[in-house]
Tab-separated table of C-alpha atoms and ligand atoms in Angstrom:
chain	number	residue	atom	x	y	z
O	1	MET	CA	3.670	27.566	-5.113
O	2	LYS	CA	3.016	24.055	-3.873
O	3	ALA	CA	2.316	21.472	-6.555
O	4	GLU	CA	-1.021	19.720	-6.891
O	5	PRO	CA	-1.551	16.856	-4.428
O	6	LEU	CA	-1.017	13.353	-5.751
O	7	LEU	CA	-4.000	12.003	-3.844
O	8	GLU	CA	-6.690	14.035	-2.158
O	9	PHE	CA	-9.464	12.987	0.193
O	10	ASP	CA	-12.317	15.441	0.278
O	11	THR	CA	-14.826	14.881	3.133
O	12	ILE	CA	-15.042	11.114	2.733
O	13	LYS	CA	-17.913	9.485	4.552
O	14	LEU	CA	-18.166	5.698	4.704
O	15	ASN	CA	-20.873	3.880	6.668
O	16	PHE	CA	-21.786	0.234	7.107
O	17	GLY	CA	-25.362	0.286	8.351
O	18	GLY	CA	-25.273	2.486	11.429
O	19	LEU	CA	-21.515	2.195	11.763
O	20	GLN	CA	-19.601	5.304	10.731
O	21	VAL	CA	-16.292	3.984	9.504
O	22	LEU	CA	-14.881	7.166	7.958
O	23	ARG	CA	-16.206	10.496	9.128
O	24	ASP	CA	-15.716	13.486	6.832
O	25	LEU	CA	-12.141	12.562	6.224
O	26	SER	CA	-10.047	15.154	4.391
O	27	PHE	CA	-6.315	15.172	3.778
O	28	SER	CA	-3.824	15.170	0.910
O	29	LEU	CA	-0.793	13.170	-0.060
O	30	TRP	CA	2.026	14.790	-2.000
O	31	SER	CA	4.405	13.186	-4.455
O	32	ASP	CA	7.499	11.628	-2.862
O	33	GLU	CA	6.101	11.658	0.645
O	34	VAL	CA	6.229	8.733	3.024
O	35	VAL	CA	3.115	8.996	5.157
O	36	ALA	CA	2.329	6.657	8.015
O	37	LEU	CA	-1.312	5.978	8.771
O	38	ILE	CA	-1.772	5.013	12.391
O	39	GLY	CA	-4.700	4.491	14.728
O	40	PRO	CA	-6.212	1.840	16.999
O	41	ASN	CA	-7.818	-1.313	15.652
O	42	GLY	CA	-11.082	-0.551	13.900
O	43	ALA	CA	-10.086	3.081	13.249
O	44	GLY	CA	-10.812	2.679	9.531
O	45	LYS	CA	-7.297	2.374	8.083
O	46	THR	CA	-7.931	-0.700	5.940
O	47	SER	CA	-11.329	0.689	4.926
O	48	LEU	CA	-9.608	3.842	3.699
O	49	PHE	CA	-7.323	1.710	1.498
O	50	ASN	CA	-10.396	-0.110	0.214
O	51	CYS	CA	-11.970	3.229	-0.705
O	52	ILE	CA	-8.854	4.352	-2.572
O	53	CYS	CA	-8.704	1.097	-4.533
O	54	GLY	CA	-12.377	1.165	-5.421
O	55	PHE	CA	-13.336	-1.886	-3.324
O	56	TYR	CA	-15.528	0.279	-1.082
O	57	ARG	CA	-17.640	3.190	-2.280
O	58	PRO	CA	-17.888	6.087	0.177
O	59	GLN	CA	-21.450	7.387	0.653
O	60	SER	CA	-20.212	10.903	0.070
O	61	GLY	CA	-17.070	12.881	-0.572
O	62	GLU	CA	-14.521	12.569	-3.325
O	63	ILE	CA	-11.119	10.994	-3.786
O	64	ARG	CA	-8.958	12.724	-6.368
O	65	TRP	CA	-5.830	11.422	-8.086
O	66	ARG	CA	-3.697	14.174	-9.622
O	67	GLY	CA	-6.743	16.442	-9.439
O	68	ARG	CA	-9.173	14.000	-11.101
O	69	SER	CA	-11.975	12.235	-9.275
O	70	ILE	CA	-11.482	8.482	-9.012
O	71	SER	CA	-14.452	7.890	-6.704
O	72	ARG	CA	-16.515	6.212	-9.424
O	73	LEU	CA	-13.775	4.178	-11.085
O	74	ARG	CA	-13.578	0.410	-10.927
O	75	PRO	CA	-10.655	-1.217	-9.102
O	76	HIS	CA	-8.723	-2.248	-12.236
O	77	LYS	CA	-8.939	1.295	-13.610
O	78	ILE	CA	-7.612	2.696	-10.338
O	79	ALA	CA	-4.785	0.167	-10.337
O	80	GLY	CA	-4.049	1.201	-13.911
O	81	LEU	CA	-3.489	4.786	-12.772
O	82	GLY	CA	-0.470	3.637	-10.783
O	83	ILE	CA	-1.919	2.851	-7.359
O	84	ALA	CA	-0.943	-0.506	-5.859
O	85	ARG	CA	-1.624	-1.987	-2.448
O	86	SER	CA	-0.503	-4.769	-0.189
O	87	PHE	CA	-2.881	-6.560	2.138
O	88	GLN	CA	-2.883	-6.739	5.910
O	89	ASN	CA	-3.228	-10.506	5.648
O	90	ILE	CA	-0.886	-11.846	3.029
O	91	GLU	CA	-2.843	-12.393	-0.186
O	92	LEU	CA	-0.489	-14.422	-2.307
O	93	PHE	CA	-1.176	-17.594	-4.270
O	94	ALA	CA	0.217	-20.025	-1.728
O	95	ASN	CA	0.704	-22.868	-4.189
O	96	LEU	CA	2.531	-20.838	-6.777
O	97	SER	CA	6.185	-19.921	-6.766
O	98	CYS	CA	7.502	-16.584	-5.673
O	99	LEU	CA	8.251	-15.639	-9.314
O	100	ASP	CA	4.810	-16.702	-10.542
O	101	ASN	CA	3.159	-14.552	-7.895
O	102	LEU	CA	5.085	-11.595	-9.238
O	103	LEU	CA	4.255	-12.405	-12.844
O	104	LEU	CA	0.565	-12.587	-11.985
O	105	GLY	CA	0.814	-9.210	-10.291
O	106	ARG	CA	2.035	-7.817	-13.566
O	107	HIS	CA	-0.951	-8.693	-15.713
O	108	LEU	CA	-1.953	-5.022	-15.704
O	109	HIS	CA	1.034	-4.062	-17.731
O	110	VAL	CA	0.784	-6.773	-20.308
O	111	LYS	CA	-0.484	-4.888	-23.281
O	112	SER	CA	-1.294	-7.737	-25.651
O	113	GLY	CA	-4.581	-9.595	-25.497
O	114	LEU	CA	-5.410	-13.266	-25.321
O	115	VAL	CA	-5.298	-13.850	-29.080
O	116	ALA	CA	-1.836	-12.335	-29.253
O	117	ALA	CA	-0.777	-14.595	-26.403
O	118	LEU	CA	-2.157	-17.692	-28.150
O	119	LEU	CA	-0.474	-16.787	-31.420
O	120	GLY	CA	2.742	-15.783	-29.718
O	121	THR	CA	2.915	-12.568	-31.761
O	122	PRO	CA	6.066	-10.410	-31.587
O	123	GLY	CA	4.175	-7.889	-29.403
O	124	TRP	CA	3.249	-10.608	-26.970
O	125	VAL	CA	6.787	-11.921	-26.792
O	126	ARG	CA	8.097	-8.399	-26.158
O	127	ASP	CA	5.603	-7.889	-23.321
O	128	GLU	CA	6.429	-11.261	-21.841
O	129	VAL	CA	10.141	-10.499	-21.910
O	130	ARG	CA	9.607	-7.069	-20.352
O	131	GLN	CA	7.364	-8.554	-17.697
O	132	ARG	CA	9.886	-11.170	-16.691
O	133	ARG	CA	12.706	-8.654	-16.676
O	134	ARG	CA	10.793	-6.383	-14.296
O	135	ALA	CA	9.917	-9.308	-12.000
O	136	GLU	CA	13.546	-10.433	-11.908
O	137	GLU	CA	14.669	-6.877	-11.213
O	138	ILE	CA	12.332	-6.650	-8.229
O	139	LEU	CA	13.434	-10.038	-6.889
O	140	GLU	CA	17.041	-8.947	-7.194
O	141	LEU	CA	16.423	-5.633	-5.470
O	142	LEU	CA	14.704	-7.313	-2.533
O	143	ASP	CA	17.218	-10.168	-2.321
O	144	LEU	CA	14.482	-12.674	-3.099
O	145	GLN	CA	16.318	-14.424	-5.958
O	146	ALA	CA	17.070	-17.452	-3.780
O	147	PHE	CA	13.328	-18.027	-3.328
O	148	ARG	CA	12.164	-17.384	-6.885
O	149	GLY	CA	11.204	-20.996	-7.629
O	150	GLU	CA	9.941	-21.850	-4.144
O	151	LYS	CA	6.290	-22.356	-3.410
O	152	VAL	CA	5.162	-19.384	-1.327
O	153	SER	CA	3.477	-21.580	1.308
O	154	ALA	CA	6.822	-23.224	2.084
O	155	LEU	CA	8.570	-19.919	2.817
O	156	PRO	CA	8.977	-18.254	6.221
O	157	TYR	CA	6.425	-15.596	7.157
O	158	GLY	CA	8.966	-12.762	6.950
O	159	VAL	CA	9.847	-13.720	3.372
O	160	GLN	CA	6.155	-13.913	2.448
O	161	LYS	CA	5.632	-10.374	3.769
O	162	LEU	CA	8.452	-9.224	1.509
O	163	ILE	CA	6.987	-11.046	-1.496
O	164	GLU	CA	3.672	-9.336	-0.784
O	165	VAL	CA	5.480	-5.995	-1.101
O	166	ALA	CA	7.339	-7.223	-4.202
O	167	ARG	CA	4.033	-8.145	-5.839
O	168	THR	CA	2.729	-4.598	-5.474
O	169	LEU	CA	5.706	-3.300	-7.436
O	170	THR	CA	5.195	-5.382	-10.532
O	171	ALA	CA	2.437	-3.137	-11.886
O	172	GLU	CA	4.882	-0.201	-11.929
O	173	PRO	CA	2.917	1.967	-9.475
O	174	SER	CA	3.742	5.490	-8.389
O	175	LEU	CA	1.794	5.189	-5.128
O	176	LEU	CA	2.096	2.201	-2.816
O	177	LEU	CA	-0.487	1.575	-0.123
O	178	LEU	CA	1.010	-0.844	2.367
O	179	ASP	CA	-1.283	-2.299	4.999
O	180	GLU	CA	0.831	-3.270	8.014
O	181	PRO	CA	3.897	-4.503	6.107
O	182	THR	CA	5.764	-5.157	9.369
O	183	ALA	CA	2.946	-6.853	11.314
O	184	GLY	CA	4.114	-10.092	12.890
O	185	LEU	CA	7.763	-9.516	12.019
O	186	THR	CA	10.610	-9.768	14.531
O	187	SER	CA	12.307	-6.489	15.365
O	188	GLU	CA	15.238	-7.447	13.154
O	189	GLU	CA	12.887	-8.212	10.247
O	190	LYS	CA	11.086	-4.917	10.869
O	191	THR	CA	14.324	-2.986	10.518
O	192	ASP	CA	15.101	-4.907	7.342
O	193	MET	CA	11.641	-4.134	5.901
O	194	LEU	CA	12.000	-0.472	6.855
O	195	TYR	CA	15.260	-0.073	4.938
O	196	ARG	CA	13.940	-2.001	1.984
O	197	LEU	CA	10.906	0.263	1.752
O	198	LEU	CA	13.101	3.347	1.815
O	199	GLN	CA	15.329	1.792	-0.833
O	200	LEU	CA	12.349	0.962	-3.056
O	201	LYS	CA	11.022	4.476	-2.667
O	202	LYS	CA	14.337	5.856	-3.879
O	203	GLU	CA	14.806	3.337	-6.660
O	204	PHE	CA	11.319	3.687	-8.169
O	205	GLY	CA	10.443	7.248	-7.079
O	206	LEU	CA	7.463	6.019	-5.076
O	207	THR	CA	5.077	7.777	-2.763
O	208	LEU	CA	4.172	5.606	0.222
O	209	LEU	CA	1.132	5.459	2.467
O	210	VAL	CA	1.866	2.872	5.131
O	211	VAL	CA	-0.292	1.541	7.944
O	212	GLU	CA	2.142	0.945	10.766
O	213	HIS	CA	1.691	0.382	14.478
O	214	ASP	CA	5.262	0.457	15.683
O	215	LEU	CA	6.127	4.078	16.458
O	216	LYS	CA	9.815	3.304	16.281
O	217	VAL	CA	9.361	2.208	12.671
O	218	VAL	CA	7.101	5.205	12.002
O	219	ARG	CA	9.750	7.630	13.259
O	220	GLN	CA	12.380	6.204	10.955
O	221	LEU	CA	10.165	5.721	7.941
O	222	ALA	CA	7.676	8.540	7.731
O	223	ASP	CA	7.924	12.212	6.849
O	224	ARG	CA	4.399	12.686	8.072
O	225	VAL	CA	1.906	10.827	10.235
O	226	ILE	CA	-1.867	10.789	9.921
O	227	VAL	CA	-3.789	9.527	12.938
O	228	LEU	CA	-7.266	8.053	12.622
O	229	ASP	CA	-9.550	7.260	15.520
O	230	TYR	CA	-13.034	5.890	14.881
O	231	GLY	CA	-12.919	7.242	11.342
O	232	LEU	CA	-11.892	10.727	12.409
O	233	LEU	CA	-8.599	12.333	11.526
O	234	ILE	CA	-7.285	13.404	14.921
O	235	ALA	CA	-3.748	14.444	14.018
O	236	ASP	CA	-1.609	15.168	10.966
O	237	GLY	CA	2.017	16.189	11.404
O	238	THR	CA	5.613	15.089	11.714
O	239	PRO	CA	6.247	11.954	13.809
O	240	GLN	CA	7.505	14.218	16.588
O	241	GLU	CA	4.439	16.446	16.584
O	242	VAL	CA	1.976	13.589	16.439
O	243	GLN	CA	3.598	11.572	19.181
O	244	ASN	CA	3.016	14.334	21.722
O	245	HIS	CA	-0.471	15.197	20.567
O	246	PRO	CA	-2.915	14.907	23.504
O	247	SER	CA	-5.702	13.279	21.487
O	248	VAL	CA	-3.267	10.727	20.079
O	249	ILE	CA	-2.106	9.776	23.546
O	250	GLU	CA	-5.710	9.583	24.674
O	251	ALA	CA	-6.851	7.500	21.672
O	252	TYR	CA	-4.116	4.961	22.261
O	253	LEU	CA	-4.435	4.851	26.028
O	254	GLY	CA	-8.200	4.629	25.665
O	255	HIS	CA	-7.753	1.487	23.599
O	256	GLN	CA	-5.168	0.091	25.976
O	257	ARG	CA	-2.770	-0.056	23.107
O	258	LEU	CA	0.415	1.876	23.488
O	259	VAL	CA	2.599	1.789	20.422
C	1	ADP	N1	-17.172	-4.739	4.733
C	1	ADP	C1	-17.477	-4.315	5.960
C	1	ADP	N2	-18.707	-4.511	6.481
C	1	ADP	C2	-19.037	-4.075	7.728
C	1	ADP	N3	-18.171	-3.439	8.544
C	1	ADP	C3	-16.924	-3.233	8.094
C	1	ADP	C4	-16.508	-3.655	6.785
C	1	ADP	N4	-15.203	-3.298	6.608
C	1	ADP	C5	-14.829	-2.691	7.732
C	1	ADP	N5	-15.840	-2.655	8.634
C	1	ADP	C6	-15.811	-2.053	9.976
C	1	ADP	O1	-15.206	-0.795	9.853
C	1	ADP	C7	-14.426	-0.509	11.011
C	1	ADP	C8	-13.028	-0.165	10.583
C	1	ADP	O2	-12.387	-1.351	10.138
C	1	ADP	P1	-10.960	-1.324	9.457
C	1	ADP	O3	-10.982	-0.369	8.344
C	1	ADP	O4	-10.604	-2.735	9.132
C	1	ADP	O5	-10.052	-0.769	10.646
C	1	ADP	P2	-8.477	-0.802	10.847
C	1	ADP	O6	-7.849	-1.268	9.598
C	1	ADP	O7	-8.123	0.597	11.222
C	1	ADP	O8	-8.242	-1.746	12.001
C	1	ADP	C9	-14.503	-1.740	11.905
C	1	ADP	O9	-15.490	-1.500	12.879
C	1	ADP	C10	-14.928	-2.821	10.955
C	1	ADP	O10	-15.646	-3.844	11.600
C	2	MG	MG1	-6.604	-2.849	9.185
């Protein structure tokens, strides 16, 4: 018997005015999978992430996490369940150091409140120590130690993309939603990112849903590929299956964007 899905989309409909962004979208993600989400610009990939995280509310349908509806939960509650995301456009605090960006990302897991922090209670100190240890561990794992004290704005784009991924890990998620983690990277940097993602998956037992345009990266990274076109799921299968799917070829050719 197959286990319960980790995340389940049940006929999700999202509209902005007359624009149908997601059209009766249904699919499931299973624990330990690496799923690539592909589709032309405007297909609804980022909007789907926004629905999962509670930033957008679908007009109808349900999103379930381990069998429980999360459609009505606020973003911080959803994050607290173990769902973390990176942004298509890097959303770091440019004037803060690499380490501080990670420590801010961890606020979810700091258990003590403000009073405890002001008083420096033993619980607060324990949390603070744990928080820093986790951040250092992530920096180490991603070979970012050399940049820990550097202001993010002063770092090369490729390093910033990696810090954006590092930030998502600080809240100890079980599902990572990565929105174009390799966009704008050189092919060498893409390969590096690809291996790092696979390493992180192994190290932390993560499930990954990754928006990715480069089919070469998709083939090496993903167990499964979901294809969206104008908010419709047009294919769901292994990279091999999806690549040869007539509607996938058509969707990409139609948009003059071969990946
Ligand atoms: N907040 C919003 N208000 C109005 N339209 C939006 C909003 N967010 C997304 N859209 C529209 O939804 C469609 C899908 O966008 P998006 O999810 O960003 O696509 P993708 O990430 O696949 O490129 C686009 O037509 C976009 O303009
Ligand atoms: Mg997008």
